[in-house]
Amino acid sequence: MIATIVINATGAIDNANLPSGAKASAQVAVESGGKAATSLSARLDHAVAQLPEPAQQAARNGIQGASDHIAAMMSAPNALRAQSDTNHEPVRTRTDPAESHRQPPATRIVPAGQFPDSQGTVGPTRSIVIQVPDAAAAPPAMTSGRIAAFVPWFQQAGTLCSGVTAPTLAALYAAENGFHYGPDAPVSPAGALGPGQFMPGTWAVYGKDVHGTGRADVFDVGDSVMASGHLLCDDYRRIQSWKAKGLVTGDTLDLTLAAYNAGAAAVLRSHGMPSGSADYENQTKPYVARIRATEKDYDWLQQASDLLRPATDIGTRIVADAMKYLGIPYVWGGGGSNGPSMGGFDCSGLTSYAVHTASGGTITLPRTSQGQWHVGTEVPLPDAAPGDLLFGNWGPDGPGHVAIYLGNNRMIQAPQPGDSVRISPVMPGMHARRIN
């Protein structure tokens, strides 16, 4: 929590028009705050570890929730860092009792740039109720790191049919409930359950056990995402068939998402995008538009799938080890050679882990980007290979950011507070270094 404040203060100092002496003094104060944040986080980790096992996760959830809340406040337009979260759930006012397979919660039931260094037939009938947005909801899940648990399942479900991809699934789940799952997943008054918000009748059809536990769990990430993937693909194929028969018109994926929201019967009855009622105009159409508009925010999921390859050398092993943590939160001072800490990584924590693990423990990098710049050999950026380190955000003391090159002008990085480990385009002005 302190780290969020510290790093936002750092950005404000860097962007402020301060005399050099005043800026240096401010940076010393911020550095001191960063050390306090690391110390506090370590003490919190130690304290939680002393709790009885059943209480540990609840404690961690509470700490994460508080951190998310502060991160949301610090990201507001009037905060130190001029960023804003716009990924808020629109008001939904659906009243047709036989349209949707699931329904987002009207009430949640839950238990208590500058880069700094350091997610024919119409099937079962559905029930719908009105949703009121939760003003106290956590910030967008891609920024809080909850998407990390969903990443491998989005990638797997995104291969079930050609029309429904991992980015589409991620954008849908973001619109539904911000990637809450398990005890934190919403339960609607109508009985819609889990991260995919399935009504019992639909879950009875689509819910499958994907873990071999013998029971399909509607609150489980894998069971839910795969059920959503199969339902979406069934509707996609059904709508393609209706289009071929001249029964409906419109973009197939748009209509598939509308069916997920309002039911396939509504698509068929309207001969396309559901229309003719306030619910469809004010809820279903914006729901579809929002998902289609935010798909691009999750393109890195598809890129990650495209990049999967046998790890035959240290470079591809570095990439593979970093990609295991796609979606985990950025944490100032987080992580190192042994993996994430305080719930995540910062930029050099991620590179430290990936290189150390890929090398079998034979290469231990310095902990900061400035230190890592002095390891290995610089190579021209056009000659960079997967696994090379990329350095940017240059200052008087050297690079303030480090990432891992993937090829094709892409890199994997832990970018900044409020974000998570992701694939991004290579930043202008970066330099490459090969550490092996």
XYZ file of C-alpha atoms in Angstrom:
436
model
C 0.000 0.000 0.000
C 2.805 2.403 0.908
C 4.556 1.277 -2.274
C 1.632 2.500 -4.374
C 1.900 5.941 -2.798
C 5.678 5.994 -3.132
C 5.753 5.126 -6.807
C 3.016 7.618 -7.665
C 4.992 10.255 -5.773
C 8.049 9.311 -7.830
C 6.142 9.913 -11.038
C 4.907 13.258 -9.761
C 8.439 14.331 -8.858
C 9.834 13.263 -12.222
C 7.127 15.163 -14.100
C 7.164 18.255 -11.886
C 9.006 21.394 -12.896
C 11.186 21.480 -9.781
C 14.687 22.880 -9.361
C 17.290 20.121 -9.394
C 18.068 20.552 -5.700
C 14.422 20.311 -4.658
C 13.884 17.330 -6.935
C 16.902 15.527 -5.446
C 15.633 16.115 -1.912
C 12.196 14.853 -2.828
C 13.648 11.755 -4.433
C 15.616 10.982 -1.252
C 12.371 11.140 0.716
C 10.645 8.868 -1.768
C 13.515 6.369 -1.657
C 13.163 6.284 2.117
C 9.456 5.635 1.704
C 10.192 2.793 -0.684
C 12.427 1.142 1.888
C 9.652 1.508 4.453
C 7.211 -0.125 2.054
C 9.485 -3.096 1.527
C 10.005 -3.476 5.264
C 6.282 -3.232 5.984
C 5.440 -5.790 3.307
C 8.006 -8.202 4.686
C 6.564 -7.827 8.176
C 3.031 -8.368 6.861
C 4.126 -11.508 5.015
C 5.757 -12.820 8.179
C 2.725 -12.005 10.322
C 0.310 -13.722 7.948
C 2.527 -16.814 7.892
C 2.133 -17.105 11.653
C -1.667 -17.354 11.414
C -3.469 -20.717 11.384
C -3.639 -22.045 7.825
C -7.414 -21.492 7.366
C -7.017 -17.826 8.313
C -4.049 -17.047 6.079
C -5.928 -16.640 2.801
C -8.560 -14.439 4.397
C -5.806 -12.211 5.757
C -4.110 -12.024 2.379
C -7.432 -11.189 0.706
C -7.940 -8.368 3.174
C -4.475 -6.944 2.558
C -4.923 -7.208 -1.216
C -8.326 -5.558 -1.026
C -6.918 -2.628 0.926
C -4.049 -2.326 -1.531
C -6.476 -2.432 -4.484
C -8.571 0.309 -2.908
C -5.569 2.594 -2.404
C -4.337 1.826 -5.921
C -7.748 2.830 -7.276
C -7.664 6.109 -5.382
C -4.117 6.843 -6.479
C -5.114 6.182 -10.089
C -7.961 8.701 -10.022
C -7.631 11.770 -12.278
C -7.057 14.093 -9.327
C -4.373 11.885 -7.763
C -0.622 12.161 -8.135
C -0.530 10.026 -11.265
C -2.860 11.284 -13.998
C -4.487 7.989 -14.861
C -8.125 6.952 -14.567
C -9.930 3.640 -14.421
C -12.786 3.650 -16.902
C -13.566 -0.053 -16.831
C -16.735 0.264 -14.753
C -19.712 -2.047 -15.042
C -22.704 -0.325 -16.700
C -26.095 -0.435 -15.043
C -28.028 -3.460 -16.219
C -31.814 -3.522 -16.133
C -32.890 -6.868 -17.559
C -36.307 -8.122 -16.562
C -37.208 -10.866 -19.065
C -37.219 -14.059 -16.936
C -36.348 -16.430 -19.780
C -33.524 -14.902 -21.723
C -30.042 -15.119 -20.236
C -27.954 -18.106 -19.135
C -26.572 -16.138 -16.265
C -26.806 -12.736 -14.694
C -24.270 -10.484 -12.998
C -24.884 -9.636 -9.374
C -27.362 -7.099 -8.113
C -25.732 -7.745 -4.732
C -22.350 -9.225 -3.975
C -22.101 -11.784 -1.238
C -18.459 -11.943 -0.258
C -16.527 -12.907 2.860
C -14.786 -10.538 5.043
C 5.323 6.731 -19.973
C 7.493 6.386 -16.868
C 8.316 2.918 -15.767
C 9.692 2.638 -12.260
C 12.313 0.071 -11.496
C 12.940 -2.125 -8.585
C -7.261 -10.915 -18.420
C -31.875 -24.260 -34.360
C -32.380 -24.988 -30.571
C -31.960 -22.225 -28.060
C -30.728 -24.216 -25.069
C -31.817 -23.924 -21.436
C -33.961 -21.025 -20.302
C -32.454 -18.418 -18.053
C -33.425 -16.040 -15.266
C -32.615 -12.343 -15.113
C -32.805 -9.716 -12.402
C -31.705 -6.115 -12.158
C -28.100 -5.276 -11.340
C -27.001 -2.251 -9.386
C -23.287 -1.464 -9.819
C -21.165 -1.981 -6.742
C -19.682 1.404 -5.887
C -17.120 -0.239 -3.619
C -15.975 -2.785 -6.187
C -12.267 -3.333 -6.665
C -10.529 -1.667 -9.615
C -10.358 -3.451 -12.972
C -9.028 -6.935 -12.402
C -6.283 -6.688 -14.986
C -4.794 -3.971 -12.794
C -5.198 -5.848 -9.535
C -3.699 -9.089 -10.807
C -6.724 -11.363 -10.384
C -6.549 -12.120 -14.106
C -3.419 -14.231 -13.504
C -5.490 -17.225 -12.376
C -7.563 -17.012 -15.571
C -4.766 -16.663 -18.134
C -4.100 -20.357 -18.913
C -7.845 -21.092 -19.067
C -8.575 -18.203 -21.417
C -5.808 -19.514 -23.641
C -7.215 -23.040 -23.556
C -10.872 -22.057 -24.004
C -9.826 -19.694 -26.772
C -8.894 -22.697 -28.925
C -12.311 -24.423 -28.746
C -13.574 -22.732 -31.898
C -12.206 -20.218 -34.363
C -14.777 -17.543 -33.559
C -14.089 -17.129 -29.832
C -10.566 -16.146 -28.821
C -8.766 -15.726 -25.517
C -8.973 -11.892 -25.677
C -12.737 -12.102 -26.208
C -13.144 -14.364 -23.200
C -11.003 -12.066 -21.063
C -12.968 -8.977 -22.084
C -16.226 -10.816 -21.321
C -15.080 -11.891 -17.868
C -13.838 -8.379 -17.148
C -17.291 -7.050 -18.047
C -19.013 -9.699 -15.965
C -17.342 -9.352 -12.590
C -13.733 -8.279 -12.780
C -12.331 -11.820 -12.544
C -13.563 -12.564 -9.026
C -13.582 -16.269 -8.234
C -13.782 -18.718 -5.355
C -15.145 -17.223 -2.127
C -14.857 -13.752 -3.691
C -17.073 -14.619 -6.676
C -20.432 -12.854 -6.763
C -23.680 -14.658 -6.073
C -26.761 -12.979 -7.478
C -30.165 -12.878 -5.736
C -31.465 -15.002 -8.620
C -28.873 -17.663 -7.859
C -26.347 -17.022 -10.657
C -23.023 -18.350 -9.452
C -19.297 -18.099 -9.954
C -17.005 -16.045 -12.140
C -19.064 -16.971 -15.221
C -22.399 -16.224 -13.493
C -24.126 -19.476 -14.415
C -27.679 -20.290 -13.484
C -28.009 -23.858 -12.129
C -29.895 -25.113 -15.195
C -27.247 -23.904 -17.604
C -24.445 -25.124 -15.371
C -26.036 -28.577 -15.387
C -25.558 -28.591 -19.173
C -22.180 -26.901 -19.538
C -20.433 -27.361 -16.212
C -17.695 -29.981 -16.496
C -14.905 -31.056 -14.168
C -11.685 -30.006 -15.887
C -9.364 -30.903 -12.997
C -10.290 -34.549 -12.450
C -11.639 -33.905 -8.966
C -14.917 -35.663 -9.718
C -17.066 -32.539 -9.337
C -17.697 -29.549 -11.571
C -17.327 -26.459 -9.397
C -19.161 -23.351 -10.601
C -16.866 -21.186 -8.452
C -13.693 -22.662 -9.963
C -11.818 -20.634 -12.573
C -11.041 -23.510 -14.944
C -14.467 -25.143 -14.749
C -16.190 -21.789 -15.280
C -14.047 -20.508 -18.157
C -14.217 -23.781 -20.074
C -18.003 -23.866 -19.607
C -18.223 -20.313 -20.943
C -16.030 -21.251 -23.890
C -18.209 -24.220 -24.822
C -21.413 -22.192 -24.435
C -20.061 -19.334 -26.548
C -18.833 -21.713 -29.245
C -22.187 -23.519 -29.346
C -23.976 -20.182 -29.751
C -21.427 -19.040 -32.342
C -22.048 -22.120 -34.476
C -25.813 -21.838 -33.949
C -25.839 -18.213 -35.077
C -23.714 -19.054 -38.117
C -26.341 -21.625 -39.050
C -29.153 -19.107 -38.570
C -27.318 -16.604 -40.735
C -26.872 -19.181 -43.488
C -30.649 -19.775 -43.405
C -31.403 -16.058 -43.515
C -32.932 -16.081 -40.033
C -30.578 -13.483 -38.521
C -28.173 -10.822 -39.763
C -25.234 -9.128 -38.131
C -21.701 -9.828 -36.990
C -21.552 -13.392 -35.684
C -19.379 -12.604 -32.664
C -21.490 -9.578 -31.739
C -24.594 -11.768 -31.802
C -22.830 -14.500 -29.831
C -21.979 -12.052 -27.062
C -25.556 -10.749 -27.137
C -26.741 -14.339 -26.706
C -24.448 -14.732 -23.710
C -26.050 -11.653 -22.211
C -29.696 -11.891 -23.287
C -30.062 -15.469 -24.525
C -29.994 -17.006 -27.996
C -33.804 -16.795 -28.157
C -33.566 -13.005 -28.071
C -31.168 -13.035 -31.036
C -33.457 -15.299 -33.055
C -36.585 -13.370 -32.149
C -35.011 -10.058 -33.146
C -33.489 -11.564 -36.326
C -30.133 -10.243 -35.131
C -29.006 -7.955 -32.349
C -31.694 -7.994 -29.640
C -33.788 -4.849 -29.932
C -37.244 -3.490 -29.264
C -37.041 -3.123 -25.500
C -35.331 -0.749 -23.134
C -33.380 -3.652 -21.644
C -31.833 -4.599 -24.967
C -31.096 -1.006 -25.936
C -29.697 0.090 -22.585
C -28.030 -3.104 -21.446
C -27.373 -5.748 -24.104
C -26.098 -3.472 -26.839
C -23.699 -1.544 -24.546
C -22.545 -4.870 -23.076
C -21.561 -6.160 -26.512
C -19.972 -2.868 -27.501
C -17.930 -2.769 -24.336
C -16.523 -6.262 -24.811
C -15.625 -5.620 -28.429
C -13.968 -2.322 -27.502
C -11.861 -3.858 -24.719
C -10.769 -7.034 -26.530
C -7.668 -5.202 -27.693
C -6.601 -4.677 -24.083
C -6.112 -8.440 -23.864
C -4.375 -9.026 -27.197
C -1.306 -10.081 -25.235
C -3.154 -13.286 -24.318
C -3.312 -14.261 -27.974
C 0.265 -13.167 -28.493
C 1.339 -15.347 -25.589
C -0.343 -18.357 -27.174
C 1.367 -17.606 -30.470
C 4.746 -17.406 -28.713
C 4.583 -20.776 -27.010
C 7.475 -22.850 -28.298
C 9.819 -25.540 -26.985
C 12.341 -24.018 -24.590
C 15.506 -25.338 -26.200
C 18.065 -22.704 -25.156
C 18.506 -20.249 -22.327
C 16.813 -17.447 -24.274
C 13.596 -19.358 -24.880
C 13.734 -20.673 -21.314
C 13.930 -17.106 -20.006
C 10.843 -16.252 -22.056
C 8.989 -19.370 -20.920
C 9.741 -18.755 -17.240
C 8.617 -15.123 -17.423
C 5.404 -16.039 -19.237
C 4.381 -18.306 -16.369
C 3.559 -15.119 -14.498
C 1.451 -13.311 -17.092
C -1.225 -11.372 -15.248
C 0.465 -11.271 -11.840
C 0.403 -7.748 -10.351
C 3.147 -5.192 -10.526
C 4.478 -4.669 -7.004
C 7.125 -2.047 -6.264
C 10.174 -3.894 -4.963
C 8.459 -7.224 -5.592
C 10.143 -10.431 -6.573
C 13.670 -11.571 -7.238
C 15.652 -14.659 -8.125
C 13.393 -16.899 -6.041
C 10.111 -15.708 -7.565
C 7.423 -13.153 -6.724
C 7.117 -11.529 -3.316
C 4.468 -9.306 -1.762
C 2.112 -10.763 -4.375
C 3.970 -9.839 -7.542
C 7.001 -8.489 -9.393
C 8.484 -5.198 -10.375
C 10.380 -4.957 -13.651
C 13.804 -6.077 -12.455
C 12.282 -8.614 -10.067
C 10.719 -10.370 -13.052
C 13.940 -10.394 -15.070
C 15.923 -11.558 -12.030
C 13.608 -14.538 -11.576
C 13.402 -15.522 -15.246
C 17.158 -15.420 -15.805
C 18.018 -17.179 -12.550
C 15.504 -19.983 -13.166
C 16.291 -20.402 -16.869
C 19.997 -20.705 -16.103
C 19.418 -23.371 -13.477
C 20.554 -20.960 -10.788
C 23.935 -20.282 -12.326
C 23.179 -16.635 -13.202
C 22.010 -14.274 -10.476
C 21.409 -10.752 -11.723
C 21.777 -7.588 -9.650
C 18.409 -6.552 -8.268
C 17.981 -3.236 -10.127
C 17.759 -2.371 -13.795
C 20.814 -0.144 -13.434
C 22.799 -3.083 -12.061
C 21.495 -5.528 -14.657
C 22.627 -3.216 -17.450
C 26.232 -4.066 -16.607
C 25.764 -7.831 -17.042
C 26.419 -9.499 -20.385
C 27.006 -7.837 -23.737
C 25.061 -5.118 -25.516
C 23.666 -6.099 -28.914
C 22.022 -3.858 -31.538
C 18.272 -3.838 -31.040
C 17.626 -5.208 -34.573
C 19.821 -8.202 -33.618
C 18.030 -8.917 -30.322
C 16.887 -12.499 -29.783
C 14.167 -13.924 -27.506
C 15.409 -13.840 -23.924
C 17.636 -10.794 -24.314
C 17.011 -8.038 -21.794
C 15.696 -4.678 -22.995
C 16.488 -1.489 -21.085
C 14.705 1.843 -21.253
C 13.513 4.895 -19.329
C 17.049 6.242 -19.248
C 18.244 8.688 -16.641
C 21.530 9.983 -15.211
C 22.097 6.727 -13.331
C 21.242 4.468 -16.278
C 18.075 2.589 -17.249
C 15.015 2.842 -15.035
C 13.182 -0.054 -16.666
C 14.023 -3.543 -17.891
C 11.994 -6.109 -19.843
C 12.518 -9.362 -21.752
C 12.527 -9.449 -25.543
C 10.130 -11.907 -27.185
C 10.780 -11.247 -30.863
C 8.731 -9.421 -33.507
C 9.026 -6.096 -31.635
C 7.336 -7.462 -28.507
C 8.494 -7.790 -24.932
C 7.198 -9.133 -21.644
C 7.402 -6.745 -18.727
C 6.114 -5.779 -15.295
C 5.168 -2.240 -16.316
C 3.965 -0.001 -13.493
C 1.766 0.191 -10.383
C -1.839 -0.729 -11.073
C -0.850 -2.949 -13.997
C 0.281 -6.552 -14.305
C 2.884 -8.629 -16.109
C 1.976 -8.427 -19.764
C 3.193 -8.507 -23.343
C 3.719 -5.080 -24.916
C 5.360 -3.473 -27.931
C 9.011 -2.590 -27.475
C 9.324 0.993 -26.185
C 11.165 3.580 -28.259
C 14.735 4.182 -27.171
C 15.350 0.750 -25.671
C 18.714 -1.003 -25.793
C 19.265 -4.764 -25.779
C 21.700 -6.800 -23.747
C 22.469 -10.523 -23.926
C 23.360 -11.980 -20.575
C 24.537 -15.482 -21.639
